[in-house]
Short mmCIF file of C-alpha atoms (C1' of nucleotides) in Angstrom, two decimals:
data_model
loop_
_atom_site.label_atom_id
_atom_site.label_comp_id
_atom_site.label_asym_id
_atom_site.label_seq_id
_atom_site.Cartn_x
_atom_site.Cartn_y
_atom_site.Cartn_z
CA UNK Z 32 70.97 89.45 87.67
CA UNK Z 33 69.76 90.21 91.17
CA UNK Z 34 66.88 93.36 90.55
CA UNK Z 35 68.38 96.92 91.58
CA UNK Z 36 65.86 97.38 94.61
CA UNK Z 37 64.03 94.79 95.93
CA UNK Z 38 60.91 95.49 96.53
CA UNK Z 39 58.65 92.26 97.16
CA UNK Z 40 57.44 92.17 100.14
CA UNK Z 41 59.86 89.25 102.21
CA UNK Z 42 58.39 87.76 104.63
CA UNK Z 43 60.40 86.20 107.91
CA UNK Z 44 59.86 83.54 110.05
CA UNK Z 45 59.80 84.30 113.59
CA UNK Z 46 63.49 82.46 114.35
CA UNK Z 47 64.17 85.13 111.25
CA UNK Z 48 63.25 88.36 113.25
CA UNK Z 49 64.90 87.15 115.88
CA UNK Z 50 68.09 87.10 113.68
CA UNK Z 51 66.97 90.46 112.38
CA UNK Z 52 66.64 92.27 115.93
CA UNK Z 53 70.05 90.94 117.04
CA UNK Z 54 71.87 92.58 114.31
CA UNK Z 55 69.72 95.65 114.19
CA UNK Z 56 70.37 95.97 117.88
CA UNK Z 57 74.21 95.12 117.23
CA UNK Z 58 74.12 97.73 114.41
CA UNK Z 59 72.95 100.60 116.86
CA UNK Z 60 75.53 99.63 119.06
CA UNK Z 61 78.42 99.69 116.69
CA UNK Z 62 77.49 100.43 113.61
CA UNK Z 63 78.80 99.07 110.50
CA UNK Z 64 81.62 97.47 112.28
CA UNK Z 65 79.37 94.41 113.52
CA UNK Z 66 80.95 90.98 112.31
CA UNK Z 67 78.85 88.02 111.24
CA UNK Z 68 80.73 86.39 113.66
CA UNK Z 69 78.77 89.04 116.38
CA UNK Z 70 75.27 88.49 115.04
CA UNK Z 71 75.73 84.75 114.99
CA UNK Z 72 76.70 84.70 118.52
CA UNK Z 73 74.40 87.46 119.75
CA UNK Z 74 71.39 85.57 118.24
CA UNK Z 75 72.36 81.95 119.30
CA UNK Z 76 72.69 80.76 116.26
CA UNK Z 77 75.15 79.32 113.91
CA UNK Z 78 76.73 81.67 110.60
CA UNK Z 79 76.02 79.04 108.26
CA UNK Z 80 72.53 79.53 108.70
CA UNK Z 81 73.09 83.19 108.64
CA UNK Z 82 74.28 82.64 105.42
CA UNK Z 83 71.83 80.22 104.32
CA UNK Z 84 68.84 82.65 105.44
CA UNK Z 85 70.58 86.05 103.82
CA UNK Z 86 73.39 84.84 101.31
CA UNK Z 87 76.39 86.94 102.44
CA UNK Z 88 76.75 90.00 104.66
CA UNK Z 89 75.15 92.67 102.41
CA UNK Z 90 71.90 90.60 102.12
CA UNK Z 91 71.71 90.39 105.87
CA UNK Z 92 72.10 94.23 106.21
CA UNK Z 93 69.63 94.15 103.42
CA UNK Z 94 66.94 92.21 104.71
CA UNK Z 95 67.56 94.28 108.19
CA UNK Z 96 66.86 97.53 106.48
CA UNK Z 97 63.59 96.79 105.01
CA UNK Z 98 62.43 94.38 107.59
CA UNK Z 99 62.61 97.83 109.96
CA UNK Z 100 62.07 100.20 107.36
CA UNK Z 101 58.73 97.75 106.71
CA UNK Z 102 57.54 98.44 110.06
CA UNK Z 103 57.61 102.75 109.84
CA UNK Z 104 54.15 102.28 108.49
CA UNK Z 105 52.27 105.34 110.43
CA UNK Z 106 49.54 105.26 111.47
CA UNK Z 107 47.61 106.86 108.05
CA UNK Z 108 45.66 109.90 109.29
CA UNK Z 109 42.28 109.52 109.44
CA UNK Z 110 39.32 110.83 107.91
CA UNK Z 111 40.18 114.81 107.99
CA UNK Z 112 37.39 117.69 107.94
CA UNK Z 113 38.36 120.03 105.71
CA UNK Z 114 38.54 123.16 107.99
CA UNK Z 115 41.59 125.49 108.72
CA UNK Z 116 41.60 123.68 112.32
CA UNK Z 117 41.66 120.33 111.21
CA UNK Z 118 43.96 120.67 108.37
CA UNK Z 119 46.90 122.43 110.53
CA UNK Z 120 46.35 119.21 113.14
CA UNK Z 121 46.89 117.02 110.31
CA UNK Z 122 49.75 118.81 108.65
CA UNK Z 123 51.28 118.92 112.76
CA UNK Z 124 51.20 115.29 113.42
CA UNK Z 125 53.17 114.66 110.28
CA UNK Z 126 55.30 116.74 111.59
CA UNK Z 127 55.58 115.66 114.92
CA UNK Z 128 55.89 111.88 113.40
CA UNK Z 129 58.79 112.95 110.89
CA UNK Z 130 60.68 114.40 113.63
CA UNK Z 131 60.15 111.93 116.02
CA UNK Z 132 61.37 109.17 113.41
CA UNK Z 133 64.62 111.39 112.39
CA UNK Z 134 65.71 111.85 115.50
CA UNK Z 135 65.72 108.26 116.83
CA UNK Z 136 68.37 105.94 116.98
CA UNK Z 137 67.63 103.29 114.82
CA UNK Z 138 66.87 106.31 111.90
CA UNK Z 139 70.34 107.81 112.28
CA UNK Z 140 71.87 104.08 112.38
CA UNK Z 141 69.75 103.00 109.13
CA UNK Z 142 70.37 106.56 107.30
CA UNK Z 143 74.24 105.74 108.46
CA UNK Z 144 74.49 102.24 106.75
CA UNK Z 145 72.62 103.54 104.23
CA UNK Z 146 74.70 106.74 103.06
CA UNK Z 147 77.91 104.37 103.54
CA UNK Z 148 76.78 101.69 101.34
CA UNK Z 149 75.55 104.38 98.81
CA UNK Z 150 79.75 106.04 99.00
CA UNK Z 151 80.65 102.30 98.13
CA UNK Z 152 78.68 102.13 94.70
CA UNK Z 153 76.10 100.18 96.20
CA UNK Z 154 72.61 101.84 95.98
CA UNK Z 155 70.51 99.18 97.05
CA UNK Z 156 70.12 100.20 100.69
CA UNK Z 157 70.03 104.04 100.19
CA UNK Z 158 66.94 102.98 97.68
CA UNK Z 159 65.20 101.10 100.41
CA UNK Z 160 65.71 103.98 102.78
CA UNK Z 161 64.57 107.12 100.26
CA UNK Z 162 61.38 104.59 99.75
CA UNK Z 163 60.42 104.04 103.07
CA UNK Z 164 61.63 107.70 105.26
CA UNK Z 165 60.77 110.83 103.16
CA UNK Z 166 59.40 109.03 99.83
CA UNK Z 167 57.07 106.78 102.14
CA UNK Z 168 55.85 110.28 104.54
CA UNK Z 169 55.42 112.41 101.27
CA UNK Z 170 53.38 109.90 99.84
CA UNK Z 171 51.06 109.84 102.85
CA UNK Z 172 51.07 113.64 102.78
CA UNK Z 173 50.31 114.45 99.64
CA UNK Z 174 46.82 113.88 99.50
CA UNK Z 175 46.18 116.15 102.62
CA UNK Z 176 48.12 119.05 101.09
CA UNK Z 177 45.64 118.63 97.72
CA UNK Z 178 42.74 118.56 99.54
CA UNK Z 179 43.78 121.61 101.23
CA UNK Z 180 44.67 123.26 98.08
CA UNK Z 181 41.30 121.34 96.63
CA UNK Z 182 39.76 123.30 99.98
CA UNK Z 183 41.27 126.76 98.92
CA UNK Z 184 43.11 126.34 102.20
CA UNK Z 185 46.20 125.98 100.84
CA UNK Z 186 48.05 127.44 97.73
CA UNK Z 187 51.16 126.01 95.72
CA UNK Z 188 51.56 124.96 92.31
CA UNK Z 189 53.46 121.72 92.83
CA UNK Z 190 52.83 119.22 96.13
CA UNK Z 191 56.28 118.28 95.95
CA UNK Z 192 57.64 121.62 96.07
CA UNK Z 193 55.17 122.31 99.06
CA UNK Z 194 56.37 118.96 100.52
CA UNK Z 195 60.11 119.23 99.98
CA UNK Z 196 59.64 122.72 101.94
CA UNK Z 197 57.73 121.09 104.73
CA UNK Z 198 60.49 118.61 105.38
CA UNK Z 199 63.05 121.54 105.46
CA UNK Z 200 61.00 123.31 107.79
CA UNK Z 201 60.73 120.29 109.90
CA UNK Z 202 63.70 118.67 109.66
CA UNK Z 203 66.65 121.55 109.48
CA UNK Z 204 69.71 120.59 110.38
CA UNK Z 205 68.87 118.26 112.95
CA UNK Z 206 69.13 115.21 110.42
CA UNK Z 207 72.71 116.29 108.83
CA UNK Z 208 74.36 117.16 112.76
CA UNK Z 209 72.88 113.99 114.30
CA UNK Z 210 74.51 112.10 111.22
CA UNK Z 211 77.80 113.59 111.90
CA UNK Z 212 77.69 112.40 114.92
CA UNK Z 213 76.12 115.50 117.25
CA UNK Z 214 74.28 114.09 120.17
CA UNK Z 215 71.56 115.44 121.38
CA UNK Z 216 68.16 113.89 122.44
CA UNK Z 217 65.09 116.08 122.52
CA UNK Z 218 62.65 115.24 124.58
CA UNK Z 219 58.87 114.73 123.62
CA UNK Z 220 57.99 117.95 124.53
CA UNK Z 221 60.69 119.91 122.25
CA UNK Z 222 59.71 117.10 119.22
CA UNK Z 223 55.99 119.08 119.85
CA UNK Z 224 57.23 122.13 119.92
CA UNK Z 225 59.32 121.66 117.09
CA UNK Z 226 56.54 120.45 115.00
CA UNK Z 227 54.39 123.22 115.96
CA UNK Z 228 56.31 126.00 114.93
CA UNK Z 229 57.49 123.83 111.59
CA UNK Z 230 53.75 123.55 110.89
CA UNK Z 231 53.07 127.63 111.87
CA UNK Z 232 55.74 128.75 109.30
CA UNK Z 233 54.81 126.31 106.43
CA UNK Z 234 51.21 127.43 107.01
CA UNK Z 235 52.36 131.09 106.86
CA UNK Z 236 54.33 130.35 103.59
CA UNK Z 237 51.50 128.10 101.61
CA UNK Z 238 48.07 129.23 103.36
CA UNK Z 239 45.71 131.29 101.64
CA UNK Z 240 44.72 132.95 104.86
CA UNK Z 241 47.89 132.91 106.92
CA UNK Z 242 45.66 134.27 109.95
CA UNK Z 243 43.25 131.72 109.88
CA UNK H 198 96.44 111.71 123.91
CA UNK H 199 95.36 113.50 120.64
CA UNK H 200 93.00 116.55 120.71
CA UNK H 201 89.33 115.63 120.46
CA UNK H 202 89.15 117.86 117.57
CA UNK H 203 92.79 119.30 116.09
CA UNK H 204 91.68 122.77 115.54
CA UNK H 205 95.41 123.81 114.86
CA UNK H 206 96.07 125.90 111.55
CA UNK H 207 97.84 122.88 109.87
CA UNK H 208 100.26 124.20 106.90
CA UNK H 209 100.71 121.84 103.88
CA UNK H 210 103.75 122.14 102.12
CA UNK H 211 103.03 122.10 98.14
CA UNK H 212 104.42 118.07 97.49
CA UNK H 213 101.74 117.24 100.67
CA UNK H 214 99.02 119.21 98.95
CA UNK H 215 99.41 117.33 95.98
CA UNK H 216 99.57 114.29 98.36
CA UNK H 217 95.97 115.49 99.91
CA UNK H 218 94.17 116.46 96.44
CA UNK H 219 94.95 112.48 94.96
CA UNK H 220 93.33 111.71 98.70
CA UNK H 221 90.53 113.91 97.24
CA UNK H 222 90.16 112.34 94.34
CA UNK H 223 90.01 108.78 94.83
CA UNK H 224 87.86 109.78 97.67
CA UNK H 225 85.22 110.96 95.17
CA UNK H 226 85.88 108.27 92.73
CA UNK H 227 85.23 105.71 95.04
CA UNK H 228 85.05 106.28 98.57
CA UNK H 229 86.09 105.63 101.70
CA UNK H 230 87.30 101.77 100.05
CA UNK H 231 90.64 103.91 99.04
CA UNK H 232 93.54 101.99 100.05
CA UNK H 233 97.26 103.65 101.37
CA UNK H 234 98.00 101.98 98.73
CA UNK H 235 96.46 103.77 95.63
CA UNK H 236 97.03 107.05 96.97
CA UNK H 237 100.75 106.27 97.34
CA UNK H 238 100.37 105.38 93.13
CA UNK H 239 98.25 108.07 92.64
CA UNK H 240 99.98 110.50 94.23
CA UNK H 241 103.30 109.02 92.88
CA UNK H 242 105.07 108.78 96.54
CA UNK H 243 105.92 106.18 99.34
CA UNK H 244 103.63 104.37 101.71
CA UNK H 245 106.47 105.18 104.08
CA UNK H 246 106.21 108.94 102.81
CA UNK H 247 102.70 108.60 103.80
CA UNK H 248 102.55 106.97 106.95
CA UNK H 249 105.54 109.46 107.98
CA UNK H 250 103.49 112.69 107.18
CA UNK H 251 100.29 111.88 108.43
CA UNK H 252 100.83 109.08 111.02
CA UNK H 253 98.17 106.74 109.81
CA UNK H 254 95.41 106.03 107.11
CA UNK H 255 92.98 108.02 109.65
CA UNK H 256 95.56 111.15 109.90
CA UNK H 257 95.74 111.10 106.13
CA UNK H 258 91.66 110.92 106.00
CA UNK H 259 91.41 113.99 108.50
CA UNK H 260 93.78 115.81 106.58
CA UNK H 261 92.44 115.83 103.63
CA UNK H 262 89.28 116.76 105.07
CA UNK H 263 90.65 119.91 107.47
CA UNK H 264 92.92 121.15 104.37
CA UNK H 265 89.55 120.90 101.78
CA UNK H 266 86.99 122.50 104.50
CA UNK H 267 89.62 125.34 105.21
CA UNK H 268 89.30 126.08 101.50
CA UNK H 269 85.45 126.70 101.82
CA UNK H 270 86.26 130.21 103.02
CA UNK H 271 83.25 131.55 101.24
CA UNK H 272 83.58 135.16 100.22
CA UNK H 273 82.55 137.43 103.19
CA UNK H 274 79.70 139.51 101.89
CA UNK H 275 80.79 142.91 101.81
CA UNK H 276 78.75 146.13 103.18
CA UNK H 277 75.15 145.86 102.55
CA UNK H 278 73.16 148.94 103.68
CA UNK H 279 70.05 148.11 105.49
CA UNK H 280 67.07 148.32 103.31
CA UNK H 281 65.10 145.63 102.19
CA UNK H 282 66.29 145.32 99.12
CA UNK H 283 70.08 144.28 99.97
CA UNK H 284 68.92 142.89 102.89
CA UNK H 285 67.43 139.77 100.45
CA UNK H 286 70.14 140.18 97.98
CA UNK H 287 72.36 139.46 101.06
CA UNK H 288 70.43 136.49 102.41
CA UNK H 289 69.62 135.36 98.75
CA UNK H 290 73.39 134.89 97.96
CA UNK H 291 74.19 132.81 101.35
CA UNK H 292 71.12 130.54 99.84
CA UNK H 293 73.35 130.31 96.92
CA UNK H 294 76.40 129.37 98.18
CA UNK H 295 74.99 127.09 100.95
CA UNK H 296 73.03 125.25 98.15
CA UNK H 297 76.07 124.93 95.50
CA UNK H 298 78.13 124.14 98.09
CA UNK H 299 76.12 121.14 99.70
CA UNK H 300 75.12 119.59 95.89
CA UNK H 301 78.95 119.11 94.68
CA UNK H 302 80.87 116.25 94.59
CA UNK H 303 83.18 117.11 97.44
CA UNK H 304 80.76 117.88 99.87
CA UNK H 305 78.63 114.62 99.47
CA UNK H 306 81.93 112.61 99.51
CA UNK H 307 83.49 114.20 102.83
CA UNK H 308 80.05 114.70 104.45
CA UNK H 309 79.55 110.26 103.78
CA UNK H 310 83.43 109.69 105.28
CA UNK H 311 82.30 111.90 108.08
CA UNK H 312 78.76 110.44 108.50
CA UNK H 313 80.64 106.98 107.92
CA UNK H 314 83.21 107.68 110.68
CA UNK H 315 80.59 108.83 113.46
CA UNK H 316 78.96 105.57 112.95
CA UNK H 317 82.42 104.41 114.10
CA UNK H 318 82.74 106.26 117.55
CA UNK H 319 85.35 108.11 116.03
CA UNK H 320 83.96 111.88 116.00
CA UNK H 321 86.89 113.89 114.67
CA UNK H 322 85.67 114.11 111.28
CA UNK H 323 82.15 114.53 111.82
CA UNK H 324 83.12 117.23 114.12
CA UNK H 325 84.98 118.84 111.82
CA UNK H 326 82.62 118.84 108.96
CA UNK H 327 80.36 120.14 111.11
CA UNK H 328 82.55 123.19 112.16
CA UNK H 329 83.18 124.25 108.60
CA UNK H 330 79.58 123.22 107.07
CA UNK H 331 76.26 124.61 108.84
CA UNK H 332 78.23 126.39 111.33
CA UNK H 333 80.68 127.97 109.51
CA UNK H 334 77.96 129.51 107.51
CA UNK H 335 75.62 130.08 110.44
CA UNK H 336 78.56 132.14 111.59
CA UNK H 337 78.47 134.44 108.93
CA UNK H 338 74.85 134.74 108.32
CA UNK H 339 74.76 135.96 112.12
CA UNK H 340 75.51 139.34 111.69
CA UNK H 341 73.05 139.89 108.88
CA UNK H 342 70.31 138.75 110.37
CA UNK H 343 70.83 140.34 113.55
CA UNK H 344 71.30 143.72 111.40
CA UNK H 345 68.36 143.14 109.72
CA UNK H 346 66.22 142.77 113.06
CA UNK H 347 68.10 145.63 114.29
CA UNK H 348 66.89 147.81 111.47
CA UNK H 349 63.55 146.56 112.34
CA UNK H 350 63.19 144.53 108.88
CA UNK H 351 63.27 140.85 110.74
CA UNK H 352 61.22 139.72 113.61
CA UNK H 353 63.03 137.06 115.57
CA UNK H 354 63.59 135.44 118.94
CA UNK H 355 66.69 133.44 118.40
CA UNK H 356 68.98 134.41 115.19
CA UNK H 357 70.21 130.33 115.54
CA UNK H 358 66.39 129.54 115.52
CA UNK H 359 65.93 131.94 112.94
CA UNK H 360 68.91 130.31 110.71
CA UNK H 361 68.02 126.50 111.08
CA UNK H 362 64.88 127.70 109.31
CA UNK H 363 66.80 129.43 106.46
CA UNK H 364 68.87 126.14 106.33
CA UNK H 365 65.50 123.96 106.04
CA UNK H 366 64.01 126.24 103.96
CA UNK H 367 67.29 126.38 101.32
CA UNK H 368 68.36 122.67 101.61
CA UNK H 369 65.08 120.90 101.96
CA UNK H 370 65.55 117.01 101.21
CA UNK H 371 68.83 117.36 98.95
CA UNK H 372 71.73 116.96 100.93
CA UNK H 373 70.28 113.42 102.39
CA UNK H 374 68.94 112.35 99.19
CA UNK H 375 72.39 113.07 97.42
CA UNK H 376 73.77 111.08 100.54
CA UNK H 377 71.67 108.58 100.20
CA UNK H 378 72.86 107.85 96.60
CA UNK H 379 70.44 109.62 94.33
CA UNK H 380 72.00 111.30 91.48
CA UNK H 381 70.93 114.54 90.08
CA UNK H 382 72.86 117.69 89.76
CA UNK H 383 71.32 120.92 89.57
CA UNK H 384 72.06 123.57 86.75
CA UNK H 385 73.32 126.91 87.86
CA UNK H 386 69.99 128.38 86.72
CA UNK H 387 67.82 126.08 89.31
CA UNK H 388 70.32 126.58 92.60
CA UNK H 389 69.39 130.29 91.86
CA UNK H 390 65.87 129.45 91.50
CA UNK H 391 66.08 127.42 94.65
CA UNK H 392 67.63 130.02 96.57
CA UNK H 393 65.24 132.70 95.62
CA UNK H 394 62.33 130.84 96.61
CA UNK H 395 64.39 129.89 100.02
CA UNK H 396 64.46 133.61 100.48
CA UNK H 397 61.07 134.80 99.56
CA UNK H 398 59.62 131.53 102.26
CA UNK H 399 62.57 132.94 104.94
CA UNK H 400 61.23 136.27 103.84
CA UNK H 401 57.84 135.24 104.67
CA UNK H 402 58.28 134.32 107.56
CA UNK H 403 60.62 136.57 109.01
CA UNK H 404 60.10 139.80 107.24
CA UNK H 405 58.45 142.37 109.21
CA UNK H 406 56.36 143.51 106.31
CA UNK H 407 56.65 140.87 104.08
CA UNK H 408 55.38 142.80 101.27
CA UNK H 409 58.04 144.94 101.04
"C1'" DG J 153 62.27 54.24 118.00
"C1'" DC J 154 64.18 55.64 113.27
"C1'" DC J 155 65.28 59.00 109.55
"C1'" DG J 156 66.34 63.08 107.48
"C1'" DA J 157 66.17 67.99 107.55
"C1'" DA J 158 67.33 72.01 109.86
"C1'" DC J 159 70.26 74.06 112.89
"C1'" DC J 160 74.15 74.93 116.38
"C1'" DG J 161 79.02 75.64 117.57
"C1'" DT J 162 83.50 75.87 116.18
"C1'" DA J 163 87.45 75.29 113.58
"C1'" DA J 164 89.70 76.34 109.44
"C1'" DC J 165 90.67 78.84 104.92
"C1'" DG J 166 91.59 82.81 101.87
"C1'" DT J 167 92.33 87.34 101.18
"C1'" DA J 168 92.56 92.20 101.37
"C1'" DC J 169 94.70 95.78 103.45
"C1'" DG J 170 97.01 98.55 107.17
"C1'" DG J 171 101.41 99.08 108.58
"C1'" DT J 172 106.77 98.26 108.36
"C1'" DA J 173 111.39 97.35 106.48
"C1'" DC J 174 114.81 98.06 103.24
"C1'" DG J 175 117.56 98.85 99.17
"C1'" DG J 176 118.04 102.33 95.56
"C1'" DT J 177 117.78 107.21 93.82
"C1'" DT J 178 117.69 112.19 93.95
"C1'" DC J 179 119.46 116.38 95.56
"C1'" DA J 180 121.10 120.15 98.58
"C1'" DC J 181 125.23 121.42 100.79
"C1'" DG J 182 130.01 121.65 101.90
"C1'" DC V 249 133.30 114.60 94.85
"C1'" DG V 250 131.45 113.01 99.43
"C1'" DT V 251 127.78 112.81 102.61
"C1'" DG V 252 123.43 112.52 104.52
"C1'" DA V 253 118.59 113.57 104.50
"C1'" DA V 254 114.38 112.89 102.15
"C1'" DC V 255 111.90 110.16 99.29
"C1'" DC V 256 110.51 106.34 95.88
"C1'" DG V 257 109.19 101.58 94.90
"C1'" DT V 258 108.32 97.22 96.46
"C1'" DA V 259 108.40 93.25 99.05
"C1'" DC V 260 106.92 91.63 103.31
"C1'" DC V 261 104.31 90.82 107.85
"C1'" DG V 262 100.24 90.49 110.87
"C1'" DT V 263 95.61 90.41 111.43
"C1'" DA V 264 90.76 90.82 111.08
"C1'" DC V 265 86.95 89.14 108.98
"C1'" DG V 266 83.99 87.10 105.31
"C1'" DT V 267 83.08 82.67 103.93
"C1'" DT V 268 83.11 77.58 104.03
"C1'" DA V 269 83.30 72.94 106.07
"C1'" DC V 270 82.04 69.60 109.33
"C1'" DG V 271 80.75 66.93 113.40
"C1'" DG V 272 77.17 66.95 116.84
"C1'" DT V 273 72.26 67.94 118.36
"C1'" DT V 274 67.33 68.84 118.11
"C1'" DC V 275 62.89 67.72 116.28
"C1'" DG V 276 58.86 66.72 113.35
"C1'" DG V 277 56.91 62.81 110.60
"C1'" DC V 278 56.13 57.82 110.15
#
DNA sequence: GCCGAACCGTAACGTACGGTACGGTTCACG
DNA sequence: CGTGAACCGTACCGTACGTTACGGTTCGGC
């Protein structure tokens, strides 16, 4: 019985990522529609080995998923002063990284393959991807929100209530419209701006001293 | 060449709705993996019936999807006088809807074919989603926010600005967790609860004297 | 230089499913 | 009745693609 979410941590050869860039690369291309027959050919190499390496086509989307979702480890932030200042620049760069992520191809692709394989019964990659996007940022997040509470800087009774609102505020409906297939591609500058105000309002919802 | 996007007032005679709610069905049993041929059985009609009607097993997926989003013709909410205190009962009950609305079967099934199909080039559905989703209520929410700024009770730049917040702010992380395959379905009593905190935050935000 | 393991390229197999064809049945209409 | 349109049920076709099989090639170890 093959464990519901695999979480070890695999480890690839470098002929492996190789494999593992083609068909991520085919998969932004095209999507789910990508053949083994594609990623064979597109990586020089032969489909029994693709087989051999992943086991059938779901364990190569598999591996692909958390080989990329693997390598969204941000950059943790670092040592924070607890001042109003310091904590808004830390709760802005979240932001500014969660947006950036959501909006990028490879996130819409992954959160694609995901949601489909989740429609066909088969949880395993919509798992990985929960784990490693807005599981994997709240979990890094957490700990500034409680020191700002910890500070008196911030006030909420639960961190994932105040974190489940920060990711509205952040995200919107940019996620959902890019999913369905909207296409739109905001530059740096608008990601910034984005975060900025995202950060403003969830600061005027949870801070004790909105004005600060 | 087909429409991009067949915005056309399609009529469904009774036999072809009962045609399009099996669709619905298996669609929410188990996905887009329904085949022509178990909503023929289900349905108790013809392939040929089927391909005749709708053209193909996309036409059929469209139509159910137009004919189910034209039935999300949310109740218009009726004359609210402009003081405060309507003025969130108003918004409050959008935050309702929107939130029941996005945590039901139906929509997490048609938003994944959508969300599946976009990853396929093919827009129409995502499109159409789209139309009848987030804007269909953005449409309606228009007017009452742009009442409520007139009446000096909101401060706001952009009323679309102003409503991807109140979307954030109401549906948070659900809609792509649900898409993503996570199970839980909210009681009555906690989509109200949601959507009163949505408001007070919106509120908070937005209110010209928040107190009030 | 020899051996075996790993890998490449390609051909072949099996199957599921979209789409079509066709004979049989119902039913409205004259 | 008689007739034809609409529809049901089912058998059938074509194809795309996942999966397997196999002969040929590279390459590290002795």
């Amino acid at each position: 019985m093959a464990s519901a979410v695999a979480n070890s941590e695999e480890v690839f050869t470098p002929r492996q990522q190789q494999v593992l860039t083609a068909a991520l690369d085919l998969l932004v291309e095209q999507g789910d529609r990508l053949t083994m027959t594609s990623v064979a050919r597109r990586a020089s190499c032969s489909k029994e080995t693709l087989y051999k390496w992943f086991g059938d086509r779901d364990g190569l989307l598999t591996a692909t998923v958390q080989w990329q979702a693997a390598k969204v480890k941000a950059p943790q932030v670092d040592r924070w002063r607890l001042d109003s200042a310091s904590l808004r620049q830390s709760i802005e760069q979240f932001a500014r990284d969660l947006l950036g992520t959501i909006v990028g191809d490879v996130s819409v692709t992954l959160n694609r393959l995901a949601i489909g394989h989740a429609g066909a019964e088969k949880h395993g990659l919509g798992a990985i991807v929960l784990e490693n996007g807005p599981l994997a940022i709240r979990k890094r997040l957490k700990p500034v929100l409680e020191a700002g509470r910890e500070a008196r800087l911030l006030r909420f009774d639960s961190s994932e209530e105040a974190y489940r609102s920060f990711f509205g505020l952040v995200v919107r409906d940019a996620q959902i419209r890019l999913l369905l297939g909207e296409t739109f591609t905001p530059a740096e500058a608008e990601i910034a701006r984005d975060a900025a105000r995202a950060t403003e309002q969830f600061l005027a919802i949870y801070a004790v001293h909105p004005a600060a």
